[in-house]
Coordinates of C-alpha atoms in Angstrom, one line a residue:
M1 CA 103.1 109.0 72.1
A2 CA 105.2 108.9 69.2
D3 CA 103.8 107.9 66.0
T4 CA 106.5 106.2 64.3
P5 CA 108.2 103.5 65.8
M6 CA 112.1 103.6 66.2
I7 CA 112.3 100.1 64.6
D8 CA 109.5 98.9 62.5
F9 CA 107.0 95.7 64.1
A10 CA 106.6 92.7 62.2
H11 CA 102.8 91.8 63.1
L12 CA 102.1 87.9 62.7
P13 CA 98.7 86.7 62.2
H14 CA 96.9 84.7 65.0
P15 CA 96.2 81.1 63.9
A16 CA 93.5 81.0 66.6
P17 CA 92.1 83.8 68.6
V18 CA 89.8 83.3 71.5
P19 CA 86.5 83.4 70.2
S20 CA 84.6 86.8 71.3
E21 CA 81.8 84.6 72.9
S22 CA 84.2 83.2 75.3
R23 CA 86.0 86.3 75.3
D24 CA 83.1 88.4 76.6
E25 CA 82.1 85.4 79.2
A26 CA 85.6 85.7 80.5
L27 CA 85.5 89.5 81.0
T28 CA 82.5 89.7 83.0
D29 CA 84.4 88.4 86.2
P30 CA 88.1 88.7 84.8
G31 CA 89.7 88.5 88.7
F32 CA 93.0 89.5 88.7
G33 CA 96.1 88.2 86.5
S34 CA 94.7 84.9 85.4
I35 CA 93.4 85.6 82.2
F36 CA 95.5 86.9 79.2
T37 CA 95.1 88.7 75.7
D38 CA 95.6 87.2 72.3
H39 CA 98.9 88.7 71.4
M40 CA 102.3 89.7 73.3
V41 CA 105.2 92.2 71.6
T42 CA 108.6 90.8 71.6
I43 CA 111.7 92.6 70.7
A44 CA 115.4 91.4 70.6
F45 CA 118.9 92.5 71.9
D46 CA 122.4 91.4 70.9
A47 CA 125.3 93.3 72.3
D48 CA 127.2 91.7 68.9
R49 CA 125.1 93.8 66.9
V50 CA 126.1 97.1 69.0
E51 CA 129.9 96.4 68.4
R52 CA 129.3 96.0 64.7
G53 CA 127.6 99.5 64.6
E54 CA 124.4 98.3 64.7
D55 CA 121.2 99.0 66.8
G56 CA 121.1 96.1 69.5
W57 CA 117.3 96.3 69.6
H58 CA 116.1 94.2 66.7
D59 CA 113.3 91.9 65.2
A60 CA 110.6 93.9 67.0
K61 CA 106.9 91.6 66.7
L62 CA 103.3 91.9 67.5
R63 CA 102.2 88.5 67.5
P64 CA 100.4 85.5 69.0
R65 CA 100.7 85.3 72.8
E66 CA 102.2 81.7 72.8
P67 CA 105.0 79.8 75.0
I68 CA 108.6 81.0 74.8
A69 CA 111.5 78.7 73.9
L70 CA 114.6 78.8 76.0
D71 CA 117.8 77.1 76.0
P72 CA 118.4 75.4 79.3
A73 CA 121.3 77.4 80.0
A74 CA 119.7 80.9 79.6
A75 CA 121.5 83.0 81.9
V76 CA 118.0 84.2 83.5
L77 CA 117.5 80.4 84.8
H78 CA 120.7 80.9 86.6
Y79 CA 121.6 84.3 87.2
A80 CA 118.3 86.0 87.6
Q81 CA 118.7 88.9 85.1
E82 CA 115.2 89.7 85.0
I83 CA 113.1 92.9 85.6
F84 CA 109.5 93.5 85.1
E85 CA 107.2 96.9 84.9
G86 CA 103.2 96.9 86.0
M87 CA 101.0 99.5 84.3
K88 CA 97.5 99.3 83.2
A89 CA 95.3 100.8 80.2
Y90 CA 92.0 102.4 80.9
R91 CA 88.9 102.8 78.8
W92 CA 87.0 105.9 78.9
E93 CA 83.3 106.9 78.7
D94 CA 83.8 108.0 75.5
D95 CA 85.5 104.7 74.2
S96 CA 88.8 106.0 74.0
V97 CA 91.9 104.6 76.1
A98 CA 94.4 106.3 78.3
L99 CA 97.4 105.3 80.2
F100 CA 98.7 107.0 83.6
R101 CA 102.3 108.3 83.2
P102 CA 103.8 105.5 81.0
E103 CA 106.8 107.2 80.7
Q104 CA 107.7 106.8 84.4
N105 CA 107.2 102.8 83.8
A106 CA 109.8 103.2 80.8
R107 CA 112.5 105.3 83.0
R108 CA 112.2 102.9 85.6
L109 CA 112.3 99.9 83.7
N110 CA 115.3 101.3 82.3
A111 CA 116.8 102.3 86.1
S112 CA 116.5 98.5 86.6
A113 CA 118.2 97.3 83.8
R114 CA 121.0 99.8 84.9
R115 CA 121.0 98.2 88.4
M116 CA 120.9 94.4 86.6
A117 CA 123.5 95.2 84.1
M118 CA 121.2 95.1 81.2
P119 CA 120.5 97.1 78.3
E120 CA 118.3 99.8 78.0
L121 CA 115.4 100.0 76.1
P122 CA 114.4 103.4 74.5
E123 CA 111.6 105.0 76.0
E124 CA 109.8 105.6 72.9
L125 CA 110.3 101.8 71.9
F126 CA 108.7 100.9 75.2
L127 CA 105.9 103.5 75.0
E128 CA 105.6 102.0 71.1
S129 CA 105.4 98.6 72.2
I130 CA 102.3 99.5 74.7
R131 CA 100.5 101.3 71.7
Q132 CA 100.9 98.3 69.2
L133 CA 99.6 95.7 72.2
V134 CA 96.5 98.0 73.4
A135 CA 95.4 98.7 69.7
K136 CA 95.2 95.2 68.6
D137 CA 94.0 93.7 71.8
R138 CA 91.8 96.7 72.9
D139 CA 88.6 94.1 72.5
W140 CA 90.0 92.9 75.5
M141 CA 89.6 95.5 77.9
P142 CA 86.7 94.8 80.7
T143 CA 83.9 96.6 81.3
V144 CA 83.2 95.7 84.6
E145 CA 83.6 98.5 87.6
G146 CA 86.8 99.4 88.3
G147 CA 88.4 97.3 85.6
S148 CA 91.3 97.7 83.1
L149 CA 94.1 96.2 81.5
Y150 CA 96.9 95.3 83.1
L151 CA 100.3 95.4 81.0
R152 CA 103.3 93.5 82.2
P153 CA 106.5 94.5 80.3
F154 CA 109.2 92.6 81.2
M155 CA 113.0 91.8 80.2
F156 CA 115.3 88.8 80.5
A157 CA 118.8 87.3 79.6
T158 CA 118.6 84.6 77.3
E159 CA 122.0 84.4 76.1
A160 CA 123.0 80.2 76.8
F161 CA 126.2 80.4 79.2
L162 CA 127.3 79.3 82.5
G163 CA 129.4 82.0 83.8
V164 CA 129.0 84.8 86.0
R165 CA 129.0 87.8 83.8
P166 CA 126.0 90.1 82.4
A167 CA 124.6 88.2 79.5
R168 CA 125.0 89.5 75.9
E169 CA 121.7 88.5 74.7
Y170 CA 117.9 89.8 75.8
L171 CA 114.5 89.7 75.1
Y172 CA 111.9 92.2 76.2
C173 CA 108.1 91.4 76.1
L174 CA 104.9 92.7 77.0
I175 CA 101.9 90.8 77.9
A176 CA 98.3 92.1 78.6
S177 CA 95.7 90.8 81.4
P178 CA 92.3 92.0 81.5
V179 CA 91.7 92.8 85.6
G180 CA 89.1 93.6 88.1
S181 CA 89.7 94.5 91.8
Y182 CA 93.3 93.4 93.0
F183 CA 91.7 91.8 96.2
K184 CA 88.7 89.9 96.1
S185 CA 87.6 91.4 99.1
G186 CA 87.3 95.0 96.8
V187 CA 88.3 98.2 98.6
K188 CA 88.5 96.8 102.3
P189 CA 90.9 97.2 104.8
V190 CA 93.6 95.1 104.5
D191 CA 95.3 93.1 107.5
V192 CA 99.3 93.1 107.6
W193 CA 101.8 91.1 109.5
V194 CA 105.3 92.7 110.3
S195 CA 108.1 90.5 109.5
R196 CA 110.6 90.0 112.0
D197 CA 112.7 87.3 110.6
H198 CA 113.0 88.2 107.1
T199 CA 113.9 91.1 105.1
R200 CA 113.0 92.3 101.5
A201 CA 116.7 94.0 100.7
A202 CA 119.4 95.7 102.1
P203 CA 121.3 98.9 101.5
G204 CA 123.4 98.2 97.9
G205 CA 121.1 95.6 97.1
T206 CA 118.3 95.7 94.5
G207 CA 115.6 96.9 96.6
A208 CA 115.1 99.8 93.8
A209 CA 114.9 97.5 91.2
K210 CA 111.7 95.8 89.8
T211 CA 113.3 92.7 89.6
G212 CA 111.8 89.1 90.3
G213 CA 114.3 88.1 93.0
N214 CA 113.0 90.9 95.4
Y215 CA 109.5 89.5 95.4
A216 CA 110.8 85.6 95.5
A217 CA 112.2 87.2 98.8
S218 CA 109.1 88.0 100.0
L219 CA 107.0 84.7 99.2
V220 CA 108.2 83.0 102.8
P221 CA 107.1 85.7 104.8
L222 CA 104.2 86.5 103.0
A223 CA 103.0 82.8 103.5
E224 CA 103.7 83.4 107.3
G225 CA 101.5 86.3 107.1
T226 CA 98.7 84.4 105.6
K227 CA 98.6 81.4 108.1
Q228 CA 98.0 84.4 110.2
G229 CA 94.9 85.6 108.5
C230 CA 96.9 88.6 107.0
Q231 CA 96.7 89.6 103.4
Q232 CA 100.0 91.8 102.8
T233 CA 103.3 92.0 104.9
V234 CA 105.4 94.8 106.0
F235 CA 109.0 94.9 105.9
L236 CA 111.6 96.3 107.9
D237 CA 114.8 97.4 107.1
A238 CA 117.6 95.1 107.2
V239 CA 120.1 96.7 109.1
E240 CA 118.3 98.0 112.5
K241 CA 115.1 96.0 111.6
K242 CA 112.9 98.7 113.2
W243 CA 112.1 101.0 110.3
I244 CA 109.3 100.6 108.3
E245 CA 110.0 99.8 104.3
E246 CA 107.2 98.7 102.4
L247 CA 104.9 96.1 102.3
G248 CA 105.7 92.8 99.5
G249 CA 104.6 94.6 96.6
M250 CA 102.8 98.4 97.6
N251 CA 104.3 101.5 99.2
L252 CA 103.0 102.8 102.7
F253 CA 101.4 106.2 103.9
F254 CA 100.9 107.4 107.3
V255 CA 98.5 109.9 108.1
F256 CA 98.4 111.9 111.0
E257 CA 95.8 114.2 113.1
D258 CA 97.8 117.2 112.6
G259 CA 97.5 117.1 108.9
S260 CA 100.8 115.8 108.0
A261 CA 101.8 112.6 106.6
I262 CA 104.9 110.6 106.1
T263 CA 106.2 108.1 103.7
P264 CA 109.3 106.0 104.1
P265 CA 112.1 107.6 101.7
L266 CA 113.5 106.1 98.9
T267 CA 117.0 104.8 100.2
G268 CA 117.4 102.4 97.6
T269 CA 115.9 99.6 99.6
I270 CA 112.5 100.2 98.7
L271 CA 110.6 100.5 95.1
P272 CA 110.2 104.3 94.0
G273 CA 106.4 104.0 93.1
I274 CA 104.5 105.8 90.4
T275 CA 101.4 105.7 92.5
R276 CA 103.6 106.8 95.6
D277 CA 104.8 110.0 93.6
S278 CA 101.6 110.9 92.4
L279 CA 99.9 110.2 95.6
I280 CA 102.7 112.7 97.3
Q281 CA 101.7 115.5 95.1
M282 CA 98.0 114.9 95.4
L283 CA 98.4 114.8 99.3
R284 CA 99.9 118.4 98.6
D285 CA 97.8 119.5 96.6
E286 CA 94.9 118.8 99.6
G287 CA 97.3 120.7 102.0
L288 CA 99.0 118.2 103.8
Q289 CA 102.3 118.5 105.0
V290 CA 104.1 115.2 103.3
R291 CA 107.5 114.2 104.7
E292 CA 109.8 111.6 103.5
E293 CA 111.5 110.2 106.2
P294 CA 112.2 106.8 108.5
Y295 CA 109.1 105.8 110.5
S296 CA 109.9 102.7 113.2
I297 CA 107.4 100.3 113.7
D298 CA 107.4 101.1 117.7
Q299 CA 106.4 104.7 116.8
W300 CA 103.6 103.1 114.5
H301 CA 102.2 101.4 117.4
A302 CA 102.8 104.2 119.7
D303 CA 101.2 106.5 117.4
A304 CA 98.2 104.6 116.6
A305 CA 97.6 103.8 120.1
K306 CA 97.6 107.7 121.1
G307 CA 95.0 108.6 118.4
D308 CA 97.7 110.9 116.6
L309 CA 98.0 108.5 113.7
I310 CA 94.5 108.4 111.9
E311 CA 95.0 106.3 108.6
T312 CA 97.4 103.9 107.2
F313 CA 97.3 103.0 103.5
A314 CA 99.2 101.2 100.9
C315 CA 99.3 102.1 97.3
G316 CA 100.6 100.4 93.9
T317 CA 99.7 100.1 90.4
A318 CA 97.7 96.8 91.0
A319 CA 95.8 98.2 94.1
V320 CA 95.8 101.6 93.5
V321 CA 95.1 102.7 97.4
T322 CA 94.2 100.5 100.2
P323 CA 93.3 101.0 103.5
V324 CA 95.5 99.3 106.6
G325 CA 93.2 98.0 109.0
S326 CA 95.2 96.2 111.9
V327 CA 99.1 95.7 112.0
N328 CA 99.9 92.2 113.5
G329 CA 103.0 90.4 114.7
P330 CA 105.0 88.3 117.1
D331 CA 104.7 91.2 119.5
G332 CA 101.2 91.7 119.1
T333 CA 98.3 93.6 117.4
F334 CA 97.3 96.9 117.2
T335 CA 94.2 98.8 115.0
I336 CA 94.6 101.9 112.4
G337 CA 91.7 104.5 113.5
S338 CA 88.7 102.4 113.7
G339 CA 89.9 99.7 111.5
G340 CA 87.6 101.0 108.7
T341 CA 88.5 102.7 105.3
G342 CA 89.7 106.5 106.4
Q343 CA 88.1 109.6 104.8
L344 CA 91.6 110.6 103.1
T345 CA 92.1 107.2 101.9
Q346 CA 89.2 106.8 100.1
K347 CA 89.3 110.7 99.0
M348 CA 92.6 109.9 97.6
R349 CA 91.7 106.8 95.9
D350 CA 88.6 107.9 94.5
R351 CA 90.4 111.0 93.4
L352 CA 93.2 109.4 91.6
V353 CA 90.7 106.5 90.1
A354 CA 88.6 109.5 88.5
I355 CA 92.1 110.9 86.8
Q356 CA 93.0 107.3 85.5
M357 CA 89.4 107.0 83.9
G358 CA 89.2 110.6 82.6
T359 CA 86.1 111.3 84.7
A360 CA 88.3 114.1 86.9
P361 CA 90.5 116.7 85.4
D362 CA 94.4 116.0 85.2
P363 CA 96.3 119.0 86.6
H364 CA 99.5 117.5 86.5
G365 CA 99.3 116.1 82.7
W366 CA 99.7 112.6 84.0
V367 CA 97.2 110.9 81.3
T368 CA 98.3 110.1 77.9
K369 CA 95.2 109.2 75.1
L370 CA 96.4 106.4 72.9
D371 CA 93.4 107.4 70.4

């Protein structure tokens, strides 16, 4: 990471940080996404500055976490120009702090920005914002097993206007949340619901961008699955409604008895997960043949019934690696393997977590130390 930011960060004092006793009590059982640290980062963008020959990004602040004032006509509220990222900071046994492939989050944020007609944030400025916030709020890092500091960088249009065009003013923000396990049940197989009536994204759409609208589109089918006792929803392609794409917030892998694995290809309708990319490499390191190719819901059922498919797992920054136990839908239910956590799934999860936590070698140079 760069030692010097591209622009200077102003540090604003916090008038009333959370008392250490209250903070420590909250960190004993942080849950996921409901507790937040004392501070945040904000950086503004103004296209008028660019036209004057100045840097569009300006006014970088490390400041108290507080509500953001928005004009009722702010473009994000009407035309949904908004993108975000999800990543974690890990406290190692020697009390140092590390990030996992943060440069990939910076590049994916900018890929999302290009798709949503938003300005790109310089990669070094993105990384510096993370360094600043983690250094300030490192006492918020939980010590519970599996705990980490979840980082949420996001950007949205702030210009006040009513008209369909890209906004000229934006705000980049970074907040942090101490977290434990994503699922309340811990690392246990999840039951998934196959959505037949709803799709998450279509060819030519915003499926490959990490933007809020994609997740909003998943909420109705997710609620449908929840009513059926499932924890996640499987989305199929929007054209033929037969090809598996991803869960509401995670990529999928299918493991076969012959030592091969399949994950749906990046065709522009699913998110290019950083955990997904890492697991492709790790599975190949294990000697598996990993194919990025279409895989249908009917074939998934048939391969599971024959015993050719032995494991299915989902992956993402929040949940890391999660086994799929059963697949449910209007057409019936089928079980993956014995319905438990497969050996390879557990091995991949353990190995990935060990790299992130610094207890295993990092052969691909994925870890960035902050101290």
